[in-house]
mmCIF file of C-alpha atoms in Angstrom:
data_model
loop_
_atom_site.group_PDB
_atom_site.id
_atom_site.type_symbol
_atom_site.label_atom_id
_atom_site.label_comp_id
_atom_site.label_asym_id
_atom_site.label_seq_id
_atom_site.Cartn_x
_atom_site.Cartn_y
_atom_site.Cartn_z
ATOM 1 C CA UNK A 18 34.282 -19.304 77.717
ATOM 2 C CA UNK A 19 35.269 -16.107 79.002
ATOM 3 C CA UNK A 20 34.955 -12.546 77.084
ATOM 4 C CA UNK A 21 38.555 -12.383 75.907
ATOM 5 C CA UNK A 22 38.229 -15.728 74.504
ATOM 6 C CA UNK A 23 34.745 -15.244 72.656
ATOM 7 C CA UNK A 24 36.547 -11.948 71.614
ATOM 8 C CA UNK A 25 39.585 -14.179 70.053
ATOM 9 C CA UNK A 26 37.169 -17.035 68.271
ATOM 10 C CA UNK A 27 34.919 -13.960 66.550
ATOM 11 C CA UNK A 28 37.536 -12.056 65.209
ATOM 12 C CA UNK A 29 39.303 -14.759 64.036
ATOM 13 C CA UNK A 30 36.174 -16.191 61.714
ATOM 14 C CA UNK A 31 35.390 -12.411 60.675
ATOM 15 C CA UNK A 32 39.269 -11.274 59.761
ATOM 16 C CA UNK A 33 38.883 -14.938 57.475
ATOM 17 C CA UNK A 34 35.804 -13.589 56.591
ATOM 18 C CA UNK A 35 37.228 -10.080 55.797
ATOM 19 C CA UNK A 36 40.253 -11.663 53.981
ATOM 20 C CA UNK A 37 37.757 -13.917 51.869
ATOM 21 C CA UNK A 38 36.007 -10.908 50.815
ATOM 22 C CA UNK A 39 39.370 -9.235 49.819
ATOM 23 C CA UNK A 40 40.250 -11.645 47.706
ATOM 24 C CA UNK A 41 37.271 -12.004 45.969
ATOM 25 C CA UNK A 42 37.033 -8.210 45.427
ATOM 26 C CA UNK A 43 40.694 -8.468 44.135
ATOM 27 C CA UNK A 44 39.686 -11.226 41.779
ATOM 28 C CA UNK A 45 36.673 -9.228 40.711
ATOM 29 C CA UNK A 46 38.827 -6.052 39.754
ATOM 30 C CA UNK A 47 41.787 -7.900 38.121
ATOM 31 C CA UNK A 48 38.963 -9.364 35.977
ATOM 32 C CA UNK A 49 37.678 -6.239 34.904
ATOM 33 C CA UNK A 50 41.132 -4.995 34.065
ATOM 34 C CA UNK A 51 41.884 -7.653 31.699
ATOM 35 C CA UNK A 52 39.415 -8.841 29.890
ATOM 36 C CA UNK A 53 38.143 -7.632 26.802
ATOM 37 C CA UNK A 54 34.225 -7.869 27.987
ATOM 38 C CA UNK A 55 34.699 -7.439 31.595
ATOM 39 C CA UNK A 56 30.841 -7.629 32.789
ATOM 40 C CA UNK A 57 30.177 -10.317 31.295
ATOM 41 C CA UNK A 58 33.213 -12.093 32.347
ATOM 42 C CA UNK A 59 32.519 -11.356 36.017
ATOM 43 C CA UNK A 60 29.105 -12.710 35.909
ATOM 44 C CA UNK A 61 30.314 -15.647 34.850
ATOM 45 C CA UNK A 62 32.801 -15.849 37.112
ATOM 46 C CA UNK A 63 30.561 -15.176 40.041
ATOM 47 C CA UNK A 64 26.871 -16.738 38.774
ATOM 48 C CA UNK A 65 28.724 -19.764 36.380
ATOM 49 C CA UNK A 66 29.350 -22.256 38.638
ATOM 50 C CA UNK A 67 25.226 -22.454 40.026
ATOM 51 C CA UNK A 68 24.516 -21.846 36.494
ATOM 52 C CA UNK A 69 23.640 -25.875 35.615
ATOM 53 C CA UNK A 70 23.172 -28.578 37.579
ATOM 54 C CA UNK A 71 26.288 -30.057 36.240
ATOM 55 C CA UNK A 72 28.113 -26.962 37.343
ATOM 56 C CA UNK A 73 27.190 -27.041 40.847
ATOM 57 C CA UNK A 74 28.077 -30.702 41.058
ATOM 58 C CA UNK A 75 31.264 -29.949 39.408
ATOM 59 C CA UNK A 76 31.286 -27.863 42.662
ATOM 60 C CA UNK A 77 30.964 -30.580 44.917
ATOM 61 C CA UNK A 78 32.621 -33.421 43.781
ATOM 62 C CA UNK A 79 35.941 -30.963 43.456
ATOM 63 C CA UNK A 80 35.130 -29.665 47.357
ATOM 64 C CA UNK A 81 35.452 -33.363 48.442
ATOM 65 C CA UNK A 82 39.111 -34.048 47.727
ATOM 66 C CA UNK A 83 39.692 -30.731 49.162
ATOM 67 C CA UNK A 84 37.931 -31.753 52.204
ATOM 68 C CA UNK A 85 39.189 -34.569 52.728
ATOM 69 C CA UNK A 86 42.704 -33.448 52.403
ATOM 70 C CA UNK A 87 42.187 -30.056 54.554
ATOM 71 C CA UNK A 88 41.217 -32.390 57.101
ATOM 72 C CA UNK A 89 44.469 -34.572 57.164
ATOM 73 C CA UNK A 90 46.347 -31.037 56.846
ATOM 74 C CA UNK A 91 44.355 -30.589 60.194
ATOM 75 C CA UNK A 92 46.445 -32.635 62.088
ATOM 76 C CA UNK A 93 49.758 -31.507 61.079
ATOM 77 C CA UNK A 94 48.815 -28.069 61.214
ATOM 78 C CA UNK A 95 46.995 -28.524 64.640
ATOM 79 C CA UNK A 96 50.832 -30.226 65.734
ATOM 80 C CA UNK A 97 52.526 -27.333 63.683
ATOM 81 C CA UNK A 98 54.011 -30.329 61.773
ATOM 82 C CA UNK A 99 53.567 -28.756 58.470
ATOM 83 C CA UNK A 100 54.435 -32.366 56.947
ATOM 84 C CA UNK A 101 53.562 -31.763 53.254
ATOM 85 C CA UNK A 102 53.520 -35.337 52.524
ATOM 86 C CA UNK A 103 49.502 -35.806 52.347
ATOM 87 C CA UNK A 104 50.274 -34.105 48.354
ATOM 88 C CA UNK A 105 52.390 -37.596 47.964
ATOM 89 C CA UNK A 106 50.005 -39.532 49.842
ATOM 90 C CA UNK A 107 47.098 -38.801 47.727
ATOM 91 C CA UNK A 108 48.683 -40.057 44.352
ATOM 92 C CA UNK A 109 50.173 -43.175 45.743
ATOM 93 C CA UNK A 110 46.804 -44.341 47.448
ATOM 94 C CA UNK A 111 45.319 -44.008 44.748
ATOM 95 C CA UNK A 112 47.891 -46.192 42.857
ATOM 96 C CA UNK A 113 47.953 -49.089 45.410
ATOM 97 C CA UNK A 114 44.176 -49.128 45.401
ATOM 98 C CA UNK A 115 43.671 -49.407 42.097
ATOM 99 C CA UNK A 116 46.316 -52.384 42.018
ATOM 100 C CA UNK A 117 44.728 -53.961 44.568
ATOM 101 C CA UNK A 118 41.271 -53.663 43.170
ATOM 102 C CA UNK A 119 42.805 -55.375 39.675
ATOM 103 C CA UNK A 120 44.345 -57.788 41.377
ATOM 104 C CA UNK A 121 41.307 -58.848 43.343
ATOM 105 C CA UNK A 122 38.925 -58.484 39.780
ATOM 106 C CA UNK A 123 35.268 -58.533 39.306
ATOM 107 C CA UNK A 124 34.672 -61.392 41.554
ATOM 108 C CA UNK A 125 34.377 -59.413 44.970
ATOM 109 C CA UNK A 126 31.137 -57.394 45.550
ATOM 110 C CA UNK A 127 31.557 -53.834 46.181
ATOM 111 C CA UNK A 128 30.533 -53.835 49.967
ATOM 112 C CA UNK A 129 33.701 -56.226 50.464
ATOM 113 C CA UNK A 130 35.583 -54.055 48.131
ATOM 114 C CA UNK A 131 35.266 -51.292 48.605
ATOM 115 C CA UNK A 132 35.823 -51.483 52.542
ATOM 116 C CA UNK A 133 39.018 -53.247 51.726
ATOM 117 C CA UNK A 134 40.351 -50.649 49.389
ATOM 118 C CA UNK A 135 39.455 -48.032 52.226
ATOM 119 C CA UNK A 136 41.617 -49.961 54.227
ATOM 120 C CA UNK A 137 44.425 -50.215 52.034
ATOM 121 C CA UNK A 138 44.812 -46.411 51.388
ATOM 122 C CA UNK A 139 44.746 -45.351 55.102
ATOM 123 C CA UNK A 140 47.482 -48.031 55.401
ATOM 124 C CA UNK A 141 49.675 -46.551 52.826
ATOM 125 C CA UNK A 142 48.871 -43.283 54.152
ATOM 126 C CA UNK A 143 50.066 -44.209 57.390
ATOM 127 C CA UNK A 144 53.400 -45.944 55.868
ATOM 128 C CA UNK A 145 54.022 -42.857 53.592
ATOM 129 C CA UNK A 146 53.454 -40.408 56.457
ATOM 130 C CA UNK A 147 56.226 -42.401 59.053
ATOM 131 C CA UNK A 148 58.910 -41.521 56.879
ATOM 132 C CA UNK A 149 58.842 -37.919 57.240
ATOM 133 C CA UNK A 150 57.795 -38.086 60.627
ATOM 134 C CA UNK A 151 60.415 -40.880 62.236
ATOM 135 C CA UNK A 152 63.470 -38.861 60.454
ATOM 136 C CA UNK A 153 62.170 -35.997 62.311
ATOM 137 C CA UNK A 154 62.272 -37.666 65.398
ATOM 138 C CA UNK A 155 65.322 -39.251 65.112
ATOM 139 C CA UNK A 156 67.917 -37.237 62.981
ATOM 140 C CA UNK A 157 66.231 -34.218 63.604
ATOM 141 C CA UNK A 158 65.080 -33.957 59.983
ATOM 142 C CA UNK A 159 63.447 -30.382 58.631
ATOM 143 C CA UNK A 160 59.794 -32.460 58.029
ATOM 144 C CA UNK A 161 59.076 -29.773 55.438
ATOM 145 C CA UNK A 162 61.746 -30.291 53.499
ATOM 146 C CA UNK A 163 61.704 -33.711 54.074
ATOM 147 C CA UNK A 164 58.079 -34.347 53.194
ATOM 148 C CA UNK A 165 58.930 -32.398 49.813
ATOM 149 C CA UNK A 166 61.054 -34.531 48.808
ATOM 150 C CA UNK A 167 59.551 -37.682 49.284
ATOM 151 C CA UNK A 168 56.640 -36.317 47.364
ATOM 152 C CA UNK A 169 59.200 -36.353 43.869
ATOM 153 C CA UNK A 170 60.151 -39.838 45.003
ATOM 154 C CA UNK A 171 56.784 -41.243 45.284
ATOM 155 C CA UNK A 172 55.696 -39.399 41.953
ATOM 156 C CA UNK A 173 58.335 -41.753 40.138
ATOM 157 C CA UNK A 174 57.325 -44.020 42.363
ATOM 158 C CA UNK A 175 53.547 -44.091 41.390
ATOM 159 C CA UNK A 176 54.373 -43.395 37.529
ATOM 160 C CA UNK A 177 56.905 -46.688 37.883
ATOM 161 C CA UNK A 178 54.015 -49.043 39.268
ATOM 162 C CA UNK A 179 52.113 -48.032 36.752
ATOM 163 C CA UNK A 180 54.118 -48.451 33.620
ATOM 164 C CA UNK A 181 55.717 -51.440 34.663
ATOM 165 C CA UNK A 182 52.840 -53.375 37.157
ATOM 166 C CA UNK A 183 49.270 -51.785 35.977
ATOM 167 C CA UNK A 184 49.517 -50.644 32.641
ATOM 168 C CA UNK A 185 46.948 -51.222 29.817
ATOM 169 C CA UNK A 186 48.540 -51.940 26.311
ATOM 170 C CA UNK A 187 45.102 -52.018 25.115
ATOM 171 C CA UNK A 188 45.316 -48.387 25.196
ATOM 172 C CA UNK A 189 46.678 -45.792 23.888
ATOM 173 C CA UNK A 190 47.976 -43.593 26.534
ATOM 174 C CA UNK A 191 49.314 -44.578 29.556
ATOM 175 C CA UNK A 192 46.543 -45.867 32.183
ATOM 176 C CA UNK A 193 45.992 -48.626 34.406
ATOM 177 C CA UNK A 194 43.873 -51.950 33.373
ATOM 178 C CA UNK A 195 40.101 -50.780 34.731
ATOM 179 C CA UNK A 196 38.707 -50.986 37.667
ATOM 180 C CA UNK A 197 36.572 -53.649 38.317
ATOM 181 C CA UNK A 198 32.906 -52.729 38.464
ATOM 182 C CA UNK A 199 32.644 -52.936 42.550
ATOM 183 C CA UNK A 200 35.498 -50.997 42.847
ATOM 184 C CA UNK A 201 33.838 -47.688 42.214
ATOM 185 C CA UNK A 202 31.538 -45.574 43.803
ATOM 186 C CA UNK A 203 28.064 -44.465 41.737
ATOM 187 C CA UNK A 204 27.086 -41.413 41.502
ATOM 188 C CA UNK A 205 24.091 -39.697 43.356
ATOM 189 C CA UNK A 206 22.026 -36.647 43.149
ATOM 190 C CA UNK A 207 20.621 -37.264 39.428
ATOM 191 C CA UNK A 208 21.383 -34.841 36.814
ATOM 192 C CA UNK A 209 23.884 -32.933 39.492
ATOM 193 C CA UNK A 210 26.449 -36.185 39.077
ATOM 194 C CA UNK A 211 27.990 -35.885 42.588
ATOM 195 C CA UNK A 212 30.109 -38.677 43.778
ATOM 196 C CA UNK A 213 28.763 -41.020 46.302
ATOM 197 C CA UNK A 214 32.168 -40.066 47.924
ATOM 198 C CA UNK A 215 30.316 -36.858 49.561
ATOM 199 C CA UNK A 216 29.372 -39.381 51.996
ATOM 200 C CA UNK A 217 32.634 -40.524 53.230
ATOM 201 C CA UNK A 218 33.692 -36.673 53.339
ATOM 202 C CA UNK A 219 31.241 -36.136 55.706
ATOM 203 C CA UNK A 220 31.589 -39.482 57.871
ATOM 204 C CA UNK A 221 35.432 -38.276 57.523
ATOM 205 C CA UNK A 222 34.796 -34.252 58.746
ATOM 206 C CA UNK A 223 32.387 -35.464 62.090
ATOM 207 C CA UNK A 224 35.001 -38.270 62.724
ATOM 208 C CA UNK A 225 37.829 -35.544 62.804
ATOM 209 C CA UNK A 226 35.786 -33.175 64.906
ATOM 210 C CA UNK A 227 34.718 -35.652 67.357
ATOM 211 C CA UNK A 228 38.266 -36.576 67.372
ATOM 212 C CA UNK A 229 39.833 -33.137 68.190
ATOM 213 C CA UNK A 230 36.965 -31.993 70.395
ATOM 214 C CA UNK A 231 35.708 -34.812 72.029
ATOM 215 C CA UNK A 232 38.483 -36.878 72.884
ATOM 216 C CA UNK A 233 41.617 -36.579 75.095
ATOM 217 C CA UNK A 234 44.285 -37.260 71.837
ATOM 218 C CA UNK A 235 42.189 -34.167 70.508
ATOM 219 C CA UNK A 236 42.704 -32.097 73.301
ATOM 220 C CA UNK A 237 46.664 -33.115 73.860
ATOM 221 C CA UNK A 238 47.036 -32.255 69.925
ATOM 222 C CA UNK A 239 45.784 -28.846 70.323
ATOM 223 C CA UNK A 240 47.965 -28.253 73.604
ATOM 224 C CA UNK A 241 50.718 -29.503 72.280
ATOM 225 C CA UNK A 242 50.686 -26.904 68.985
ATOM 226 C CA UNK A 243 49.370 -24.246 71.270
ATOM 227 C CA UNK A 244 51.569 -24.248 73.986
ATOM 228 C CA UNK A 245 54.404 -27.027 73.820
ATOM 229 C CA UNK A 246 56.355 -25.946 76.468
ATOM 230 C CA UNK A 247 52.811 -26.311 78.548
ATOM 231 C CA UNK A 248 52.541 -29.583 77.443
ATOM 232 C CA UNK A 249 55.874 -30.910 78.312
ATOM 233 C CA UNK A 250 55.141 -29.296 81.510
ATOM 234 C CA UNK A 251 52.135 -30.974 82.933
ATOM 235 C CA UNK A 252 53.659 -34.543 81.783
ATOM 236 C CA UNK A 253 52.495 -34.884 77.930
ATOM 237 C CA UNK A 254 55.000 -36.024 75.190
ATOM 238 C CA UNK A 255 54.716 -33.555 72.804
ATOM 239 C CA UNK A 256 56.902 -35.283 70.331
ATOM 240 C CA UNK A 257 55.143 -38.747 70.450
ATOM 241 C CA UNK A 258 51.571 -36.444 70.357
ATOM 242 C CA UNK A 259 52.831 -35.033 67.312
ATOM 243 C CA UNK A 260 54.159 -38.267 65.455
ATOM 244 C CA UNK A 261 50.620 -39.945 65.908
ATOM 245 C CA UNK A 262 48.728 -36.826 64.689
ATOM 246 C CA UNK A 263 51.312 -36.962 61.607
ATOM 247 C CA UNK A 264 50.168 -40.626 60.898
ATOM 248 C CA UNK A 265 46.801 -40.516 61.258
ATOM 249 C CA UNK A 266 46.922 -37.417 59.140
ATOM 250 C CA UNK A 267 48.711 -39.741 56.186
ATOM 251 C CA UNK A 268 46.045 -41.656 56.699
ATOM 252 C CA UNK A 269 42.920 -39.585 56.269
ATOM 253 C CA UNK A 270 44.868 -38.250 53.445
ATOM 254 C CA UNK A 271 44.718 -41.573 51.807
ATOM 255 C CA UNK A 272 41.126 -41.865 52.105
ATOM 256 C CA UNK A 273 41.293 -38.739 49.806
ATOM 257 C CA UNK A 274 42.841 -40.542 47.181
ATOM 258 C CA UNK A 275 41.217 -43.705 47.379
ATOM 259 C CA UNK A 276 37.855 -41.621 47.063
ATOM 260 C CA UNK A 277 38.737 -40.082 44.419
ATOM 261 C CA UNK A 278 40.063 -42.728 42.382
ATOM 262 C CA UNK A 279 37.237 -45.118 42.917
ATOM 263 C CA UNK A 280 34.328 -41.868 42.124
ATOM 264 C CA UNK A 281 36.024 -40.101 39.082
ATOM 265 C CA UNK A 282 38.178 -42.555 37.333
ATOM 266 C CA UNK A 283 37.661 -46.075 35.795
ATOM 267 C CA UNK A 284 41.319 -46.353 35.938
ATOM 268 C CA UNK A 285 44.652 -45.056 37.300
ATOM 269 C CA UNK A 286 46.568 -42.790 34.858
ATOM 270 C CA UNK A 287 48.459 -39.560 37.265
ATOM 271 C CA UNK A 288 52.019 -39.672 35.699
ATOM 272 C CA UNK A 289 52.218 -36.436 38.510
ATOM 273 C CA UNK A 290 51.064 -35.598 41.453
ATOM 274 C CA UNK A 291 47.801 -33.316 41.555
ATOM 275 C CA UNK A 292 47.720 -30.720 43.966
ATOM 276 C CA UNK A 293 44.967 -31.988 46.334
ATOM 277 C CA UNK A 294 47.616 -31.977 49.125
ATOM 278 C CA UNK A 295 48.900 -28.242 48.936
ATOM 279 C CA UNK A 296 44.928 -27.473 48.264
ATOM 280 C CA UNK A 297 44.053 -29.048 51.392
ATOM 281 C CA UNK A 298 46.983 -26.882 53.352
ATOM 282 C CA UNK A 299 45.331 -24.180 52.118
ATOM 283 C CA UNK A 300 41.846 -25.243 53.184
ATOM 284 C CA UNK A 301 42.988 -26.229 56.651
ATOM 285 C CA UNK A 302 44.414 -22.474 56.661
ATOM 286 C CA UNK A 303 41.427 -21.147 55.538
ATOM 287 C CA UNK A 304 39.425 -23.326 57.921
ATOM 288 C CA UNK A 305 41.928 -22.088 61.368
ATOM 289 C CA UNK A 306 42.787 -26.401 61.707
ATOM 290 C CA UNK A 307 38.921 -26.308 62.750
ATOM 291 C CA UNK A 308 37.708 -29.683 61.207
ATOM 292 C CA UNK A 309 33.917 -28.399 61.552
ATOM 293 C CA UNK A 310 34.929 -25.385 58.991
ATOM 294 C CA UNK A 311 37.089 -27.540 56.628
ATOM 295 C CA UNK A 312 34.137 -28.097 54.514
ATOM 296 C CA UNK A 313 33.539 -24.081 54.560
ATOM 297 C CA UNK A 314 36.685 -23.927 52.857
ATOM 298 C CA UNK A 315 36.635 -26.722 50.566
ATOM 299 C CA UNK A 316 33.412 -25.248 48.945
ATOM 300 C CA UNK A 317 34.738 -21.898 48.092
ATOM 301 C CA UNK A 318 37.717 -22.793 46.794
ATOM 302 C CA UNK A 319 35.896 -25.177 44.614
ATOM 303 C CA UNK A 320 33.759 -22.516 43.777
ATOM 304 C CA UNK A 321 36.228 -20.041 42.872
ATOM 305 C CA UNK A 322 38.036 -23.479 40.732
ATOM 306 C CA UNK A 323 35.297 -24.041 38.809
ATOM 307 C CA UNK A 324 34.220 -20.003 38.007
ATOM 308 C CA UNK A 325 37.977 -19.840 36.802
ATOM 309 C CA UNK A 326 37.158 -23.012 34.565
ATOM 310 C CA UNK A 327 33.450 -21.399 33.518
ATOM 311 C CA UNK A 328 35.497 -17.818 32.438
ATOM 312 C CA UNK A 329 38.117 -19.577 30.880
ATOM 313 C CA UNK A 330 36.071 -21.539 28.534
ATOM 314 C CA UNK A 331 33.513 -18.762 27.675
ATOM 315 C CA UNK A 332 35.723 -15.877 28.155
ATOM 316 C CA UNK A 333 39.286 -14.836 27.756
ATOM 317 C CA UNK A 334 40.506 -15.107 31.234
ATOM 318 C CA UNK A 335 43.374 -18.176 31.907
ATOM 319 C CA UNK A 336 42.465 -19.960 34.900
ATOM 320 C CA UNK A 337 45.968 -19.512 36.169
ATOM 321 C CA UNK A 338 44.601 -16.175 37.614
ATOM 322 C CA UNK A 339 42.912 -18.030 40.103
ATOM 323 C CA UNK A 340 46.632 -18.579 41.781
ATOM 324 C CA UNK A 341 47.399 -15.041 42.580
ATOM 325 C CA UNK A 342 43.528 -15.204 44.490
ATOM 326 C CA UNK A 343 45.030 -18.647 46.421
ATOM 327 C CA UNK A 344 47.801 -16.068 47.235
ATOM 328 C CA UNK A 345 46.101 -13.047 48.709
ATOM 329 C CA UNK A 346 44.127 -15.493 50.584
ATOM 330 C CA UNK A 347 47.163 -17.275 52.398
ATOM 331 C CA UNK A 348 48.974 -13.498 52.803
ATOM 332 C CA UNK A 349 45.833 -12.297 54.534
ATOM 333 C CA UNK A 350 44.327 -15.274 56.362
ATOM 334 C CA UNK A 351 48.345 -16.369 57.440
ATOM 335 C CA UNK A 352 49.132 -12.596 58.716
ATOM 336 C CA UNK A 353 48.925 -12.454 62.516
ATOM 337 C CA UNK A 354 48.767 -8.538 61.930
ATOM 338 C CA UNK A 355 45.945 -8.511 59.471
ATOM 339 C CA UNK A 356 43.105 -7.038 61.777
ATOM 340 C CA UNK A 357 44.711 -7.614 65.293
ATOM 341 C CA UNK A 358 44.710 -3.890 66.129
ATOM 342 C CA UNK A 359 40.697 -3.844 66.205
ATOM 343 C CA UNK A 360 41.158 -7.026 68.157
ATOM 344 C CA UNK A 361 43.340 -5.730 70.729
ATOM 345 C CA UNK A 362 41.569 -2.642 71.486
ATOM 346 C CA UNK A 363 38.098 -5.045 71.715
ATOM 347 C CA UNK A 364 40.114 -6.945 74.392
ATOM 348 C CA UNK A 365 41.273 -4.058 75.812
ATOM 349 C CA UNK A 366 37.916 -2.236 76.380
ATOM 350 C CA UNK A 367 36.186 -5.739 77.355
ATOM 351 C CA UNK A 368 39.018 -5.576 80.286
ATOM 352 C CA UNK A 369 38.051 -1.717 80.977
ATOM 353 C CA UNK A 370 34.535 -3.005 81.709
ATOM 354 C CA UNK A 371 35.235 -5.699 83.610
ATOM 355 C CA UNK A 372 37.565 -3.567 85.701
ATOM 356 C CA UNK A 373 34.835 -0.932 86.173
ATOM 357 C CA UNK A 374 32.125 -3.693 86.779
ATOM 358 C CA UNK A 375 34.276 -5.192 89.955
ATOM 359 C CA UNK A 376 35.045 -1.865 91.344
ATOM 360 C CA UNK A 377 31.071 -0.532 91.490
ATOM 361 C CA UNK A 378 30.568 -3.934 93.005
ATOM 362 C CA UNK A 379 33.087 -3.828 95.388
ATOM 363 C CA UNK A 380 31.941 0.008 96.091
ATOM 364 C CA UNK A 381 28.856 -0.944 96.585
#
């Protein structure tokens, strides 16, 4: 790796760092201006969530979804594909695994099961994410636009199957009939309550990274949302690149929601779809589409989730606030500007040296 380059990978973690620690400050001070007991509102905001053991596992088992779904954002943002459609994905997996795992009942084990429900949502995922992708292709679609509307379709698509193919009338609110018992995943860690899902977030993060820096796929992805014209230069197809990273994207994405589903629920009862998607966009963001730092970012936006939860049951803070923070970090992480000028002039005096260091050789 040459200077300029280790130049380019530092500053870009510290100006994420730097716009982290903005944001935080930010949320720190518009704390303080607000509430009616401002110190001890910050401390809660900043010590709450490691302040039980059910807090911190809160912590966790809210980081995995985020994970998962940063690292399907990974691929479309590593394509710059921003296909939005993982936020659809996530509800409808969910759905068609838990109407699969009814339909099967409690006669299949869980290590049959649960496999085959894995199996299911990456396959919806897949199906879900084509659509976007192939009217891209072929009419030349806006995949953004696109993606956000099929998201409101399969919202009413997902509320439909369950009011009219899943639903309990044993209850009294609309829900799905339960899951069978080897349909979902225990929990692990003893009085911290974390999902077993952790597990499948982290086969799912070294999978992705192997996949983006160890293979050629990986390696054709990044070229081709680097440098297109590049890659349609030395022989790759950037569009076909791009429509595969879209559908294996749709399908990590419905991982997420099978994961979550089978750890947190007994049954299936989103009437609307829950933000994991957009939350993983973000994560990817925060993470630069590195798969190795997705988890980086799934943990402290968890954390800063769950502090907004801990001040706005013990204080008088909404946790809405915690949107404007998800703001200031996508203004400051997204801005190419945001620190570049101490970047440049790092470049520029690494160059200097250089330049002096081949002349006194050639002098000498």
């Amino acid at each position: 790796m040459s200077k300029t380059q280790k130049i380019e990978t530092t500053m870009e973690l510290v100006r994420t760092l730097v716009g982290l620690l903005i944001a935080y400050v930010i949320a720190l001070v518009v704390l303080f201006a607000i509430s009616d007991d401002p110190v001890y509102v910050i401390r809660q905001f900043m010590l709450g969530p490691f302040s039980s053991a059910r807090r911190i596992g809160s912590v966790i088992n809210l980081a995995i979804p985020f994970t998962i779904c940063g690292l399907s954002m990974c691929f479309m943002y590593a394509v710059n594909r921003f296909n939005l459609v993982p936020e659809g994905i996530f509800m409808i997996s969910g759905c068609m695994v838990t109407w699969v795992a009814v339909s099967l009942g409690d006669g299949v084990p869980a290590v049959v099961m649960v496999p085959v429900l894995l199996v299911v949502a990456i396959l919806t995922g897949v199906v879900v994410a084509f659509i976007p992708a192939i009217m891209e292709r072929k009419f030349n679609a806006n995949v953004v636009v696109v993606s956000l509307m099929l998201n409101s379709i399969i919202g009413y698509l997902a509320t439909a199957i369950l009011r009219y193919q899943m639903r309990d009338s044993s209850i009294g609110y609309l829900g799905s009939k339960e899951l069978p018992a080897g349909a979902r995943l225990p929990k692990v860690f003893g009085s911290f309550n974390v999902q077993s899902g952790l597990f499948i977030a982290i086969i799912c993060v070294v999978a992705v990274a192997v996949l983006f820096y160890k293979t050629s796929f990986g390696w054709k992805m990044r070229l081709v949302g680097e440098n297109p014209s590049f890659a349609k230069a030395v022989g790759l197809s950037a569009v076909g690149v791009s429509f595969a990273a879209q559908l294996i994207g749709g399908g990590v994405a419905g991982i997420a929601g099978a994961t979550e589903i089978m750890s947190n629920y007994t049954r299936f009862q989103w009437t609307a779809t829950t933000q994991h998607g957009f939350d993983g966009l973000l994560v990817a963001v925060l993470a630069k589409k590195n798969p190795a730092l997705v988890p980086i970012g799934a943990l402290f936006l968890a954390y800063i989730r769950i502090g907004a939860d801990v001040v706005n049951t013990t204080g008088d803070i909404p946790t809405e606030f915690v949107t404007v923070i998800q703001g200031i970090i996508i203004l400051l992480i997204a801005a190419e500007s945001f620190m570049s000028g101490t970047k440049n002039k790092m470049i520029f005096k690494a160059a200097q040296k250089d330049a002096e260091a081949a002349k006194n050789k050639a002098a000498a």
